[in-house]
Each structure stands twice: as structure tokens, then as C-alpha cells.
Coordinates of C-alpha atoms in Angstrom, one line a residue:
X1 CA 51.6 -194.7 -116.5
X2 CA 50.3 -196.5 -113.4
X3 CA 50.2 -199.9 -115.2
X4 CA 53.7 -199.4 -116.6
X5 CA 55.0 -198.4 -113.1
X6 CA 53.4 -201.5 -111.6
X7 CA 54.9 -203.8 -114.2
X8 CA 58.3 -202.2 -113.7
X9 CA 58.1 -202.7 -109.9
X10 CA 57.0 -206.3 -110.3
X11 CA 59.8 -207.0 -112.8
X12 CA 62.4 -205.5 -110.3
X13 CA 61.0 -207.4 -107.3
X14 CA 61.0 -210.7 -109.2
X15 CA 64.7 -210.2 -109.8
X16 CA 65.6 -209.7 -106.2
X17 CA 65.5 -205.9 -106.1
X18 CA 63.6 -203.9 -103.5
X19 CA 61.7 -201.1 -105.3
X20 CA 59.8 -198.4 -103.5
X21 CA 57.0 -196.5 -105.3
X22 CA 56.2 -192.9 -104.3
X23 CA 52.9 -191.9 -105.7
X24 CA 50.2 -189.2 -105.2
X25 CA 47.5 -190.0 -102.7
X26 CA 43.9 -190.3 -103.8
X27 CA 41.1 -188.2 -102.6
X28 CA 40.5 -190.4 -99.6
X29 CA 43.9 -192.2 -99.3
X30 CA 46.1 -191.8 -96.2
X31 CA 49.4 -190.0 -96.9
X32 CA 52.8 -190.7 -95.4
X33 CA 52.3 -194.4 -94.5
X34 CA 53.8 -197.1 -96.7
X35 CA 51.5 -199.8 -97.9
X36 CA 52.8 -203.4 -98.1
X37 CA 50.8 -204.6 -101.0
X38 CA 52.1 -206.6 -103.9
X39 CA 54.7 -206.2 -105.4
X40 CA 56.4 -203.5 -103.2
X41 CA 55.7 -200.8 -100.6
X42 CA 54.0 -197.7 -101.8
X43 CA 54.4 -194.3 -100.1
X44 CA 51.5 -191.8 -100.7
X45 CA 52.3 -188.1 -100.7
X46 CA 49.7 -185.3 -100.6
X47 CA 48.1 -184.4 -104.0
X48 CA 45.6 -182.1 -105.6
X49 CA 43.1 -182.9 -108.5
X50 CA 44.1 -181.7 -111.9
X51 CA 41.7 -178.9 -113.0
X52 CA 39.3 -180.2 -115.7
X53 CA 40.3 -183.9 -115.0
X54 CA 39.9 -184.4 -111.2
X55 CA 40.5 -188.1 -111.5
X56 CA 44.1 -187.3 -112.2
X57 CA 46.0 -186.4 -109.0
X58 CA 49.0 -184.1 -109.1
X59 CA 51.5 -184.9 -106.3
X60 CA 52.8 -182.0 -104.2
X61 CA 56.5 -181.9 -103.3
X62 CA 57.3 -182.0 -99.6
X63 CA 59.5 -183.5 -96.9
X64 CA 57.9 -186.9 -97.1
X65 CA 59.5 -187.5 -100.5
X66 CA 63.0 -186.9 -99.1
X67 CA 62.3 -188.9 -96.0
X68 CA 61.1 -191.9 -98.1
X69 CA 63.9 -191.7 -100.6
X70 CA 66.7 -191.5 -98.0
X71 CA 65.0 -194.0 -95.7
X72 CA 64.8 -196.6 -98.4
X73 CA 68.6 -196.1 -99.2
X74 CA 67.8 -196.0 -102.9
X75 CA 70.4 -196.8 -105.5
X76 CA 68.5 -195.5 -108.5
X77 CA 65.7 -193.0 -109.0
X78 CA 63.1 -193.8 -111.7
X79 CA 60.9 -190.8 -112.6
X80 CA 57.8 -192.2 -114.1
X81 CA 56.1 -188.8 -114.3
X82 CA 58.7 -186.1 -114.3
X83 CA 56.6 -183.0 -113.9
X84 CA 55.7 -181.9 -110.3
X85 CA 56.8 -184.8 -108.1
X86 CA 59.4 -185.7 -110.7
X87 CA 61.1 -182.2 -110.5
X88 CA 61.6 -182.7 -106.8
X89 CA 62.7 -186.3 -107.3
X90 CA 65.3 -185.1 -109.8
X91 CA 66.6 -182.5 -107.5
X92 CA 67.0 -185.0 -104.6
X93 CA 68.7 -187.5 -106.9
X94 CA 71.2 -184.8 -107.9
X95 CA 71.8 -183.8 -104.3
X96 CA 72.3 -187.4 -103.2
X97 CA 74.4 -188.3 -106.2
X98 CA 72.0 -191.0 -107.4
X99 CA 71.6 -191.9 -111.1
X100 CA 68.2 -191.0 -112.4
X101 CA 66.1 -192.3 -115.3
X102 CA 63.2 -190.1 -116.6
X103 CA 60.4 -191.5 -118.7
X104 CA 58.6 -189.3 -121.2
X105 CA 55.4 -191.2 -121.6
X106 CA 52.5 -188.7 -121.2
X107 CA 52.1 -185.5 -123.2
X108 CA 51.8 -183.3 -120.0
X109 CA 52.0 -180.1 -122.1
X110 CA 49.0 -181.4 -124.1
X111 CA 47.2 -182.0 -120.8
X112 CA 47.9 -178.4 -119.8
X113 CA 46.6 -177.1 -123.1
X114 CA 43.5 -179.4 -123.0
X115 CA 42.4 -179.2 -119.4
X116 CA 43.9 -175.9 -118.2
X117 CA 43.8 -173.9 -121.5
X118 CA 47.2 -172.4 -120.6
X119 CA 50.7 -173.4 -119.3
X120 CA 51.8 -175.4 -122.3
X121 CA 55.2 -173.6 -122.7
X122 CA 55.8 -173.7 -118.9
X123 CA 55.2 -177.4 -118.9
X124 CA 57.6 -177.9 -121.7
X125 CA 60.3 -175.9 -119.9
X126 CA 59.9 -178.0 -116.7
X127 CA 60.0 -181.3 -118.6
X128 CA 63.0 -180.2 -120.6
X129 CA 64.9 -179.3 -117.4
X130 CA 64.2 -182.7 -115.8
X131 CA 65.1 -184.8 -118.8
X132 CA 68.2 -182.8 -119.4
X133 CA 69.4 -183.5 -115.9
X134 CA 68.5 -187.2 -116.0
X135 CA 71.2 -189.7 -116.7
X136 CA 68.9 -191.5 -119.2
X137 CA 65.6 -190.5 -120.8
X138 CA 63.2 -193.1 -122.2
X139 CA 61.0 -191.3 -124.6
X140 CA 58.7 -192.0 -127.6
X141 CA 59.9 -188.8 -129.5
X142 CA 61.7 -189.7 -132.7
X143 CA 64.9 -187.7 -131.9
X144 CA 65.2 -188.9 -128.3
X145 CA 64.4 -192.5 -129.2
X146 CA 66.8 -192.5 -132.2
X147 CA 69.6 -191.4 -130.0
X148 CA 68.7 -193.9 -127.4
X149 CA 68.7 -196.7 -129.9
X150 CA 72.1 -195.7 -131.2
X151 CA 73.5 -195.7 -127.7
X152 CA 71.9 -198.9 -126.4
X153 CA 72.3 -200.9 -129.7
X154 CA 69.6 -203.5 -128.8
X155 CA 69.8 -207.0 -130.3
X156 CA 66.0 -207.2 -130.5
X157 CA 63.2 -204.7 -131.1
X158 CA 59.5 -205.0 -130.5
X159 CA 57.2 -202.1 -131.4
X160 CA 53.5 -201.8 -130.7
X161 CA 52.9 -198.2 -132.0
X162 CA 52.0 -198.6 -135.7
X163 CA 52.0 -194.9 -136.4
X164 CA 54.6 -192.7 -134.7
X165 CA 57.1 -195.5 -134.2
X166 CA 56.9 -197.2 -137.5
X167 CA 60.2 -195.6 -138.6
X168 CA 62.0 -197.8 -136.0
X169 CA 61.6 -200.7 -138.4
X170 CA 63.7 -198.9 -141.0
X171 CA 66.3 -198.2 -138.3
X172 CA 66.4 -201.8 -137.3
X173 CA 66.7 -203.0 -140.8
X174 CA 69.7 -200.7 -141.5
X175 CA 71.2 -201.7 -138.1
X176 CA 70.6 -205.4 -138.9
X177 CA 68.5 -205.8 -135.7
X178 CA 65.6 -208.3 -135.9
X179 CA 62.4 -206.3 -135.2
X180 CA 58.7 -207.2 -134.8
X181 CA 55.6 -205.0 -134.9
X182 CA 52.6 -205.9 -132.8
X183 CA 49.2 -205.2 -134.4
X184 CA 46.1 -205.3 -132.2
X185 CA 43.4 -203.5 -134.2
X186 CA 42.7 -203.0 -137.9
X187 CA 44.2 -199.8 -139.3
X188 CA 41.2 -199.2 -141.6
X189 CA 38.8 -199.5 -138.6
X190 CA 40.7 -196.9 -136.7
X191 CA 40.8 -194.6 -139.7
X192 CA 37.0 -194.9 -140.1
X193 CA 36.5 -193.7 -136.6
X194 CA 38.4 -190.6 -137.5
X195 CA 35.8 -189.9 -140.3
X196 CA 37.8 -191.3 -143.2
X197 CA 35.5 -192.8 -145.9
X198 CA 35.7 -196.7 -145.9
X199 CA 37.2 -196.9 -149.4
X200 CA 39.9 -194.4 -148.6
X201 CA 40.5 -195.9 -145.2
X202 CA 41.0 -199.3 -146.8
X203 CA 43.5 -198.0 -149.3
X204 CA 45.5 -196.1 -146.7
X205 CA 45.5 -199.1 -144.4
X206 CA 46.8 -201.3 -147.2
X207 CA 49.6 -198.9 -148.0
X208 CA 50.6 -198.5 -144.3
X209 CA 50.6 -202.2 -143.7
X210 CA 52.7 -202.9 -146.8
X211 CA 55.3 -200.4 -145.7
X212 CA 55.3 -201.8 -142.1
X213 CA 55.7 -205.4 -143.3
X214 CA 58.6 -204.4 -145.5
X215 CA 60.3 -202.6 -142.6
X216 CA 59.9 -205.3 -139.9
X217 CA 61.1 -208.9 -139.9
X218 CA 57.7 -210.1 -138.5
X219 CA 54.3 -208.7 -138.0
X220 CA 52.6 -210.2 -134.9
X221 CA 48.8 -209.9 -135.0
X222 CA 46.8 -210.5 -131.8
X223 CA 43.5 -210.8 -133.6
X224 CA 42.3 -212.6 -136.7
X225 CA 40.8 -209.4 -138.2
X226 CA 44.2 -207.6 -137.9
X227 CA 45.9 -210.6 -139.5
X228 CA 43.4 -210.6 -142.4
X229 CA 44.2 -206.9 -143.0
X230 CA 47.8 -207.7 -143.7
X231 CA 47.2 -211.0 -145.6
X232 CA 44.9 -209.3 -148.1
X233 CA 47.8 -207.2 -149.4
X234 CA 50.0 -210.3 -150.0
X235 CA 52.1 -209.9 -146.8
X236 CA 53.7 -213.2 -145.8
X237 CA 55.8 -212.3 -142.7
X238 CA 52.7 -212.4 -140.5
X239 CA 52.3 -214.4 -137.3
X240 CA 49.1 -214.5 -135.2
X241 CA 49.6 -214.7 -131.5
X242 CA 46.3 -214.1 -129.5
X243 CA 46.6 -212.1 -126.3
X244 CA 46.6 -214.1 -123.1
X245 CA 44.7 -213.8 -119.8
X246 CA 45.9 -214.3 -116.3
X247 CA 43.9 -217.4 -115.6
X248 CA 45.2 -217.7 -112.0
X249 CA 43.6 -214.4 -111.1
X250 CA 40.8 -214.0 -113.6
X251 CA 38.8 -217.2 -113.8
X252 CA 35.1 -218.2 -114.0
X253 CA 35.3 -220.1 -110.7
X254 CA 35.3 -216.8 -108.8
X255 CA 31.6 -216.2 -109.7
X256 CA 29.8 -215.0 -106.6
X257 CA 26.0 -215.3 -106.2
X258 CA 26.0 -212.8 -103.3
X259 CA 28.1 -210.3 -105.3
X260 CA 25.9 -210.7 -108.3
X261 CA 22.7 -210.3 -106.4
X262 CA 24.0 -207.1 -104.7
X263 CA 24.8 -205.5 -108.0
X264 CA 21.7 -206.7 -109.9
X265 CA 19.4 -204.7 -107.7
X266 CA 16.3 -206.6 -108.8
X267 CA 17.3 -206.9 -112.5
X268 CA 17.9 -210.2 -114.4
X269 CA 21.1 -209.6 -116.4
X270 CA 24.4 -208.1 -115.0
X271 CA 26.6 -206.1 -117.4
X272 CA 30.1 -204.9 -116.5
X273 CA 32.2 -202.1 -118.0
X274 CA 35.8 -202.1 -116.7
X275 CA 37.5 -199.1 -118.3
X276 CA 38.7 -195.6 -117.9
X277 CA 36.0 -193.1 -118.9
X278 CA 37.6 -190.6 -121.4
X279 CA 36.1 -189.7 -124.8
X280 CA 38.3 -192.0 -126.8
X281 CA 37.1 -195.1 -124.9
X282 CA 33.5 -194.5 -126.0
X283 CA 32.0 -195.4 -122.6
X284 CA 28.6 -194.0 -123.6
X285 CA 28.1 -197.2 -125.6
X286 CA 28.0 -199.2 -122.4
X287 CA 24.9 -197.2 -121.3
X288 CA 23.4 -197.9 -124.7
X289 CA 23.3 -201.6 -123.8
X290 CA 20.8 -201.6 -120.9
X291 CA 18.7 -199.1 -122.7
X292 CA 18.5 -201.3 -125.8
X293 CA 17.9 -204.4 -123.7
X294 CA 15.1 -202.7 -121.9
X295 CA 13.2 -202.2 -125.2
X296 CA 13.5 -206.0 -125.8
X297 CA 12.1 -206.9 -122.4
X298 CA 15.4 -207.8 -120.8
X299 CA 16.0 -206.2 -117.4
X300 CA 19.7 -205.5 -117.3
X301 CA 21.8 -203.7 -114.7
X302 CA 25.2 -202.1 -115.6
X303 CA 28.2 -201.8 -113.3
X304 CA 30.9 -199.3 -114.3
X305 CA 34.3 -200.1 -112.7
X306 CA 36.3 -197.1 -113.8
X307 CA 36.7 -193.3 -113.6
X308 CA 37.4 -190.4 -115.9
X309 CA 36.3 -187.1 -117.4
X310 CA 33.0 -188.4 -118.7
X311 CA 31.8 -190.0 -115.5
X312 CA 29.6 -187.0 -114.4
X313 CA 28.0 -186.9 -117.9
X314 CA 27.4 -190.6 -117.8
X315 CA 25.8 -190.5 -114.4
X316 CA 23.5 -187.6 -115.5
X317 CA 22.4 -189.6 -118.5
X318 CA 21.8 -192.7 -116.4
X319 CA 19.6 -190.7 -114.0
X320 CA 17.7 -188.9 -116.9
X321 CA 17.0 -192.2 -118.7
X322 CA 16.3 -194.1 -115.4
X323 CA 18.9 -196.7 -116.3
X324 CA 20.0 -199.2 -113.6
X325 CA 23.7 -198.2 -113.7
X326 CA 26.1 -198.3 -110.7
X327 CA 29.4 -196.4 -110.8
X328 CA 32.2 -197.9 -108.6
X329 CA 35.1 -195.5 -109.3
X330 CA 38.4 -197.0 -110.1
X331 CA 38.7 -200.5 -108.7
X332 CA 42.3 -200.8 -107.4
X333 CA 41.8 -204.3 -106.0
X334 CA 42.5 -206.7 -108.9
X335 CA 40.9 -209.6 -107.0
X336 CA 37.8 -207.6 -106.6
X337 CA 37.7 -206.8 -110.3
X338 CA 38.3 -210.5 -111.1
X339 CA 35.2 -211.4 -108.9
X340 CA 33.2 -208.7 -110.7
X341 CA 34.1 -210.1 -114.1
X342 CA 33.3 -213.6 -113.1
X343 CA 29.9 -212.7 -111.7
X344 CA 28.8 -210.6 -114.7
X345 CA 26.8 -212.1 -117.5
X346 CA 28.6 -209.9 -120.0
X347 CA 31.7 -207.8 -119.9
X348 CA 31.5 -204.8 -122.2
X349 CA 34.5 -203.5 -124.2
X350 CA 33.2 -200.5 -126.3
X351 CA 35.9 -199.3 -128.6
X352 CA 36.4 -197.4 -131.8
X353 CA 37.4 -200.4 -134.0
X354 CA 36.6 -204.1 -134.3
X355 CA 39.1 -206.2 -132.3
X356 CA 37.5 -209.5 -131.8
X357 CA 37.8 -211.0 -135.3
X358 CA 34.2 -211.6 -136.4
X359 CA 32.9 -209.2 -139.1
X360 CA 29.9 -207.2 -138.3
X361 CA 27.5 -209.0 -140.7
X362 CA 28.1 -212.2 -138.7
X363 CA 28.7 -210.7 -135.2
X364 CA 25.5 -208.7 -135.0
X365 CA 22.9 -211.5 -135.9
X366 CA 24.8 -214.1 -133.7
X367 CA 24.8 -211.7 -130.8
X368 CA 21.0 -211.2 -131.2
X369 CA 20.4 -215.0 -131.1
X370 CA 22.8 -215.5 -128.2
X371 CA 20.9 -212.8 -126.3
X372 CA 17.6 -214.4 -127.0
X373 CA 18.7 -217.9 -126.1
X374 CA 20.1 -216.7 -122.8
X375 CA 17.0 -214.7 -122.0
X376 CA 14.7 -217.6 -122.6
X377 CA 16.8 -220.2 -120.8
X378 CA 17.0 -217.9 -117.7
X379 CA 13.3 -217.2 -117.9
X380 CA 12.5 -221.0 -118.0
X381 CA 14.9 -221.7 -115.2
X382 CA 13.3 -219.0 -113.0
X383 CA 9.8 -219.9 -113.9
X384 CA 10.1 -223.6 -113.2
X385 CA 12.7 -223.3 -110.4
X386 CA 14.9 -225.7 -112.3
X387 CA 18.4 -226.9 -111.4
X388 CA 20.5 -224.5 -113.6
X389 CA 24.2 -225.4 -114.2
X390 CA 26.4 -222.6 -115.5
X391 CA 29.0 -224.7 -117.3
X392 CA 31.3 -221.8 -117.9
X393 CA 31.7 -221.5 -114.2
X394 CA 33.5 -224.8 -114.0
X395 CA 37.2 -225.4 -114.3
X396 CA 36.6 -228.1 -116.9
X397 CA 36.3 -225.5 -119.6
X398 CA 40.0 -224.8 -119.2
X399 CA 41.1 -228.5 -119.2
X400 CA 41.5 -229.8 -122.8
X401 CA 41.6 -233.4 -121.6
X402 CA 37.9 -233.1 -120.8
X403 CA 37.1 -232.3 -124.5
X404 CA 36.6 -234.7 -127.4
X405 CA 39.0 -234.8 -130.4
X406 CA 37.0 -232.2 -132.3
X407 CA 37.4 -229.7 -129.5
X408 CA 33.8 -228.7 -129.9
X409 CA 32.1 -231.2 -127.6
X410 CA 33.0 -232.7 -124.2
X411 CA 34.6 -236.1 -124.1
X412 CA 33.8 -238.8 -121.7
X413 CA 35.7 -237.1 -118.8
X414 CA 33.9 -233.9 -119.6
X415 CA 30.4 -235.5 -119.6
X416 CA 31.3 -237.2 -116.3
X417 CA 32.3 -233.8 -114.8
X418 CA 29.0 -232.3 -116.0
X419 CA 27.1 -235.2 -114.5
X420 CA 29.0 -234.8 -111.2
X421 CA 28.2 -231.1 -111.1
X422 CA 24.5 -231.8 -111.8
X423 CA 24.5 -234.4 -109.0
X424 CA 26.0 -231.8 -106.6
X425 CA 23.3 -229.3 -107.5
X426 CA 20.5 -231.9 -107.1
X427 CA 22.0 -233.0 -103.8
X428 CA 21.9 -229.4 -102.5
X429 CA 18.2 -229.3 -103.5
X430 CA 17.5 -232.7 -101.9
X431 CA 16.2 -235.0 -104.7
X432 CA 19.6 -236.5 -105.8
X433 CA 19.8 -240.3 -105.3
X434 CA 22.6 -242.7 -105.7
X435 CA 26.3 -242.2 -105.5
X436 CA 28.0 -239.2 -107.2
X437 CA 29.2 -240.1 -110.7
X438 CA 33.0 -240.8 -110.9
X439 CA 35.1 -238.2 -112.6
X440 CA 37.5 -240.6 -114.3
X441 CA 36.2 -243.0 -117.1
X442 CA 36.3 -246.7 -116.6
X443 CA 38.0 -247.3 -120.0
X444 CA 41.5 -246.0 -121.0
X445 CA 41.5 -242.8 -123.1
X446 CA 42.0 -242.9 -126.9
X447 CA 45.5 -243.2 -128.1
X448 CA 47.2 -240.4 -130.1
X449 CA 46.9 -242.5 -133.2
X450 CA 43.2 -243.0 -132.7
X451 CA 42.7 -239.3 -132.0
X452 CA 44.6 -238.5 -135.3
X453 CA 42.6 -241.0 -137.3
X454 CA 39.2 -239.9 -136.1
X455 CA 39.0 -236.6 -138.1
X456 CA 40.0 -238.5 -141.2
X457 CA 37.4 -241.3 -140.8
X458 CA 34.3 -240.8 -138.6
X459 CA 34.9 -237.1 -138.3
X460 CA 34.5 -236.3 -142.0
X461 CA 30.8 -236.4 -141.7
X462 CA 30.7 -233.4 -139.3
X463 CA 32.0 -230.7 -141.8
X464 CA 29.8 -232.3 -144.5
X465 CA 26.7 -231.9 -142.4
X466 CA 27.6 -228.4 -141.3
X467 CA 28.1 -227.4 -145.0
X468 CA 24.4 -228.2 -145.6
X469 CA 22.9 -226.7 -142.4
X470 CA 25.1 -224.3 -140.4
X471 CA 27.0 -222.7 -143.3
X472 CA 24.0 -221.8 -145.4
X473 CA 22.3 -220.3 -142.4
X474 CA 25.4 -218.2 -141.5
X475 CA 25.6 -217.0 -145.1
X476 CA 22.0 -216.0 -145.1
X477 CA 22.3 -214.1 -141.8
X478 CA 25.4 -212.3 -143.1
X479 CA 23.7 -211.4 -146.4
X480 CA 20.6 -210.1 -144.6
X481 CA 22.7 -208.1 -142.2
X482 CA 24.9 -206.6 -144.9
X483 CA 21.8 -205.6 -146.9
X484 CA 20.2 -203.7 -144.0
X485 CA 23.5 -202.0 -143.2
X486 CA 23.8 -200.7 -146.8
X487 CA 20.2 -199.4 -146.6
X488 CA 20.7 -198.0 -143.1
X489 CA 17.8 -200.1 -141.7
X490 CA 19.7 -202.4 -139.2
X491 CA 17.4 -201.1 -136.5
X492 CA 14.6 -203.1 -138.1
X493 CA 16.5 -206.3 -137.4
X494 CA 17.0 -205.3 -133.8
X495 CA 13.3 -204.4 -133.4
X496 CA 12.3 -207.7 -135.1
X497 CA 14.5 -209.7 -132.8
X498 CA 13.2 -207.8 -129.8
X499 CA 9.6 -208.6 -130.7
X500 CA 10.4 -212.2 -131.3
X501 CA 12.0 -212.5 -127.9
X502 CA 9.1 -210.7 -126.2
X503 CA 6.6 -213.1 -127.9
X504 CA 8.7 -216.1 -126.8
X505 CA 8.8 -214.9 -123.2
X506 CA 5.1 -214.1 -123.2
X507 CA 4.3 -217.4 -124.8
X508 CA 5.9 -219.4 -122.0
X509 CA 3.3 -221.5 -120.1
X510 CA 2.6 -220.5 -116.5
X511 CA 4.6 -222.3 -113.9
X512 CA 2.9 -225.5 -112.7
X513 CA 1.9 -225.9 -109.1
X514 CA 4.5 -228.2 -107.6
X515 CA 3.5 -227.8 -103.9
X516 CA 4.1 -231.0 -102.1
X517 CA 6.0 -232.5 -105.1
X518 CA 9.6 -233.5 -104.5
X519 CA 11.4 -234.2 -107.8
X520 CA 13.7 -237.2 -107.9
X521 CA 16.5 -237.9 -110.2
X522 CA 18.9 -240.8 -110.5
X523 CA 22.3 -240.4 -112.0
X524 CA 24.6 -243.3 -112.6
X525 CA 28.3 -243.2 -113.0

């Protein structure tokens, strides 16, 4: 609800409107005063925690609501949560003669049943009264939404709910309205988390996906795994469109050594979980990570940026298992969250289904090897006090002009950027000699024709070589992983990898005595 309200306010502000958000104050927030944060002012009103889910605040009606609404000279009232605060907002809108839009987004009656154990019928009566009085109701219920579609007659339709809203595709087809369905996760993966046997989950997913593809003009998949699930049934109206990232706000260049050191608290690897903490998000898996890494000799600290019903239980578990976990509550400052993500070695996204495309038999062994490589490299860097360049921190990873034609290796400009960065690090340590390497190459870049001809001539050797070394190794890793999964002995692979990493770290030679020695390096442009 909060995210949708934020996006609505940003949308209105970008189009010249002047929205005002009235929201419940947090446990430590100041009430009454209007904040001037992006994208619009926010007025906080007194609130109480919801019993059973104290992280959810229930706003209390009062005079501040009327004062804020009349002072802002509003022309429309948008009720994002029409229950307690929304009831008062609807009454004020009626009294002031203002049009009102009520949004049915959250099953508040279900909240009452789950967290209070009573009050479900009362909640339904209050919501029904508010939505009946509103000029327009936006709701995911089939009846309300069907009536809304008939009234609005949209010329385009986009649906992200593959279950309860799948019927809208049939409506769009009969109304001759182009419609698309967005698929993020695999249906069989979600069904398996509900306890459905894999074979039955696969058959049900295939049937559901076939019906969806028939109802919608296009199926937009944000991951390769979701796309494969549709393609395997012969569906052809599938388009893959990966999700984007706000690279202006969330970028590797925000990495902060001071912030990283503060949260590491003496550990070597920093993990970050940015998520709400309800049951369906499986946040306990995040605590599994530092526990498992500890058994392999990797000292990892976990930072949890989020809040929810399971927080107290997670904190108790962290204390009982002596896990280095730090809980930050909900991080409202997006810039702070961006710095946290950039400073972490790994951001965790525990979820009920696979969403990143790689199948488990490949994902698990590659993750073990990546973990081992990172651990050894960092150990060597710390032991020998080397100059350690984190290439992912640099902006060149986002500039395609710095990469070669195959998009797998840096081109000349990329190598020059790396050389310049190494020169900077050496200069900070003292031993760098000579001028800083130039960023721009001395020769003109390859033409488009040369770039197009390279894969068909010199580039043909690369896939041939990879077919004899990389591909067989990947197939061997996947076969071994799949065999252990069938036998239920995947833990043996984890233990074997942990022992190999521990032996590698123990086998590192002691750091040489470099007292009085000043390393020198010469880098030419």
C-alpha cells in the first residue's frame, strides 16, 4: 500500500499536481507537522500498533485530518486504506463536497481474522460503507473490477496477477481490447511451495499457462525461467522483458568503506537482507546463510533492513545461535538503502520460488565455487596487504563502450580504465610511478562492420573452445548436483566444498615480512 501510494503521489507531482499524503505516524515519528520530502508533503497523524502485527500502524481520526485537508484546499480525496483513517476521510469528503476514490487493495477483514481473531464482519461493514459512498472504487474483486472495466472501457490492459485476475484476459478478448499478462515467477515453483508434488505442479502450471496465453495477446516474462515455462507448452506469444533497476539511485559507486566496516563488526563478509519479515517472505533463510558460512570458515555478518511479524523470532534465533546479525527496522531513506546495498558483498532475496533463471543443478555448484573464489581472493588480499581493486564498484561496468565485441571481456577502453584505477590505488599507497594511464585509446575504435565481422571470423574459436572445456564441466557439475538432489545428499556437496575451502585457506603460506620494503610499480598508458 505504501509503495503504491508513493508511486501515485510521484505520478501526480510529475504532472503538475500538488498531492498531499496523510499517513499514520510511526512509533517515534512526530505528528502534525508536514514533511517536505520527495515527492510531496506528508502529514503524520497519531496512530496505534495493530495487535498481533505491531509494525502496522492504525491511524486515529482527529482534527488534524480535517485541518490538513481543508488547509491544502484539496480537489480530490484518494483513500488508499479506507478503514479507520479512510472512514473519517470519506466523511470529510462528503461534507466538503469533494469527489472521493477508494482503493480496495488489502484484505483488512482477513487481517482482523488473522491478527485479532475477531471483528471480520465489522471490518466488512465499515469497508462496504466507505466504498459505497465513494465516487469510484478501485478493487481487485471480480465483480467490482468487472463493473469498473465496463464503465472505463480501457483501450489497453496489463495484468500482473496470474491467478485471481486471469479472467480479465477473456474479458479483454471479448471486448477486443489488447491485453498483456506479466509473469515474474514460475507457476510450478509457487505450487511446489504449497506442497503440490512436482509432477502435479508441472501439469497444473502447463494447463494454467496454456489458458493464460490463449486469453492474452502477449505474455511478458521478466525472467528466463518464467519464459521457459510458457515455451515448453508451445506458447508463441511470449516476450521476455527483464525488470529494470534505478541506476541513478542504486549503483555500485555508492560503496562505502566506513559503512561497511561499521556493519561488519569484525567479520569478513557482509550480507544484506532488504525485505519485510512476514512468513511468506521466508526471512529465516537469510539467517541460514551466516550459519552455513560459519561452518565453512567464512566469517559473515548479516544486516536485516526490514520489519515484520517474524522479527522478534528472528532476533531470538540470532541470539541463541550467536549469529552476527543486525536488525535495522524498516529503512525509509532510499539513499541509505542504496548505500547499504552497494556496500554489501551479497544481497539476499529468499523467496518461495526460483526467479533468477538458473536451474538449481547449475545454480548451487556455481554458487559454491563463487563463494570459494571470493573467500580465497579476500584472504590473499588481507594476508599480503595487496592493492585490491573491486571492479564492480566502478562505473565502467555500466558503459558498454568499454567492453569488447563479445560483451564478455573489456575492450581497450575498459582495460585503460582498469589500469587508471589501479594507478590511483597505487598512488594512494605511495609506490605508483609515471603518469596516470589515459582513458581514451590512441587508435580509433573498430567500425560497426568490423564489429559485426569479428564473431563470424576470429570469434568462432571462442564457442568451439568453450564446447570442449566449459560446457563439459558445467554438464558434469549439473549431473552431480542432480544426482545428489535425487538421493537427498546435497549436504555432502556443501560439506565437501566447505572442507576444500578450509584446506585452501589453511594452506596459504604465511605473509612475508615486508618491513622496510616499498613496492614499486610502473604503469604505462
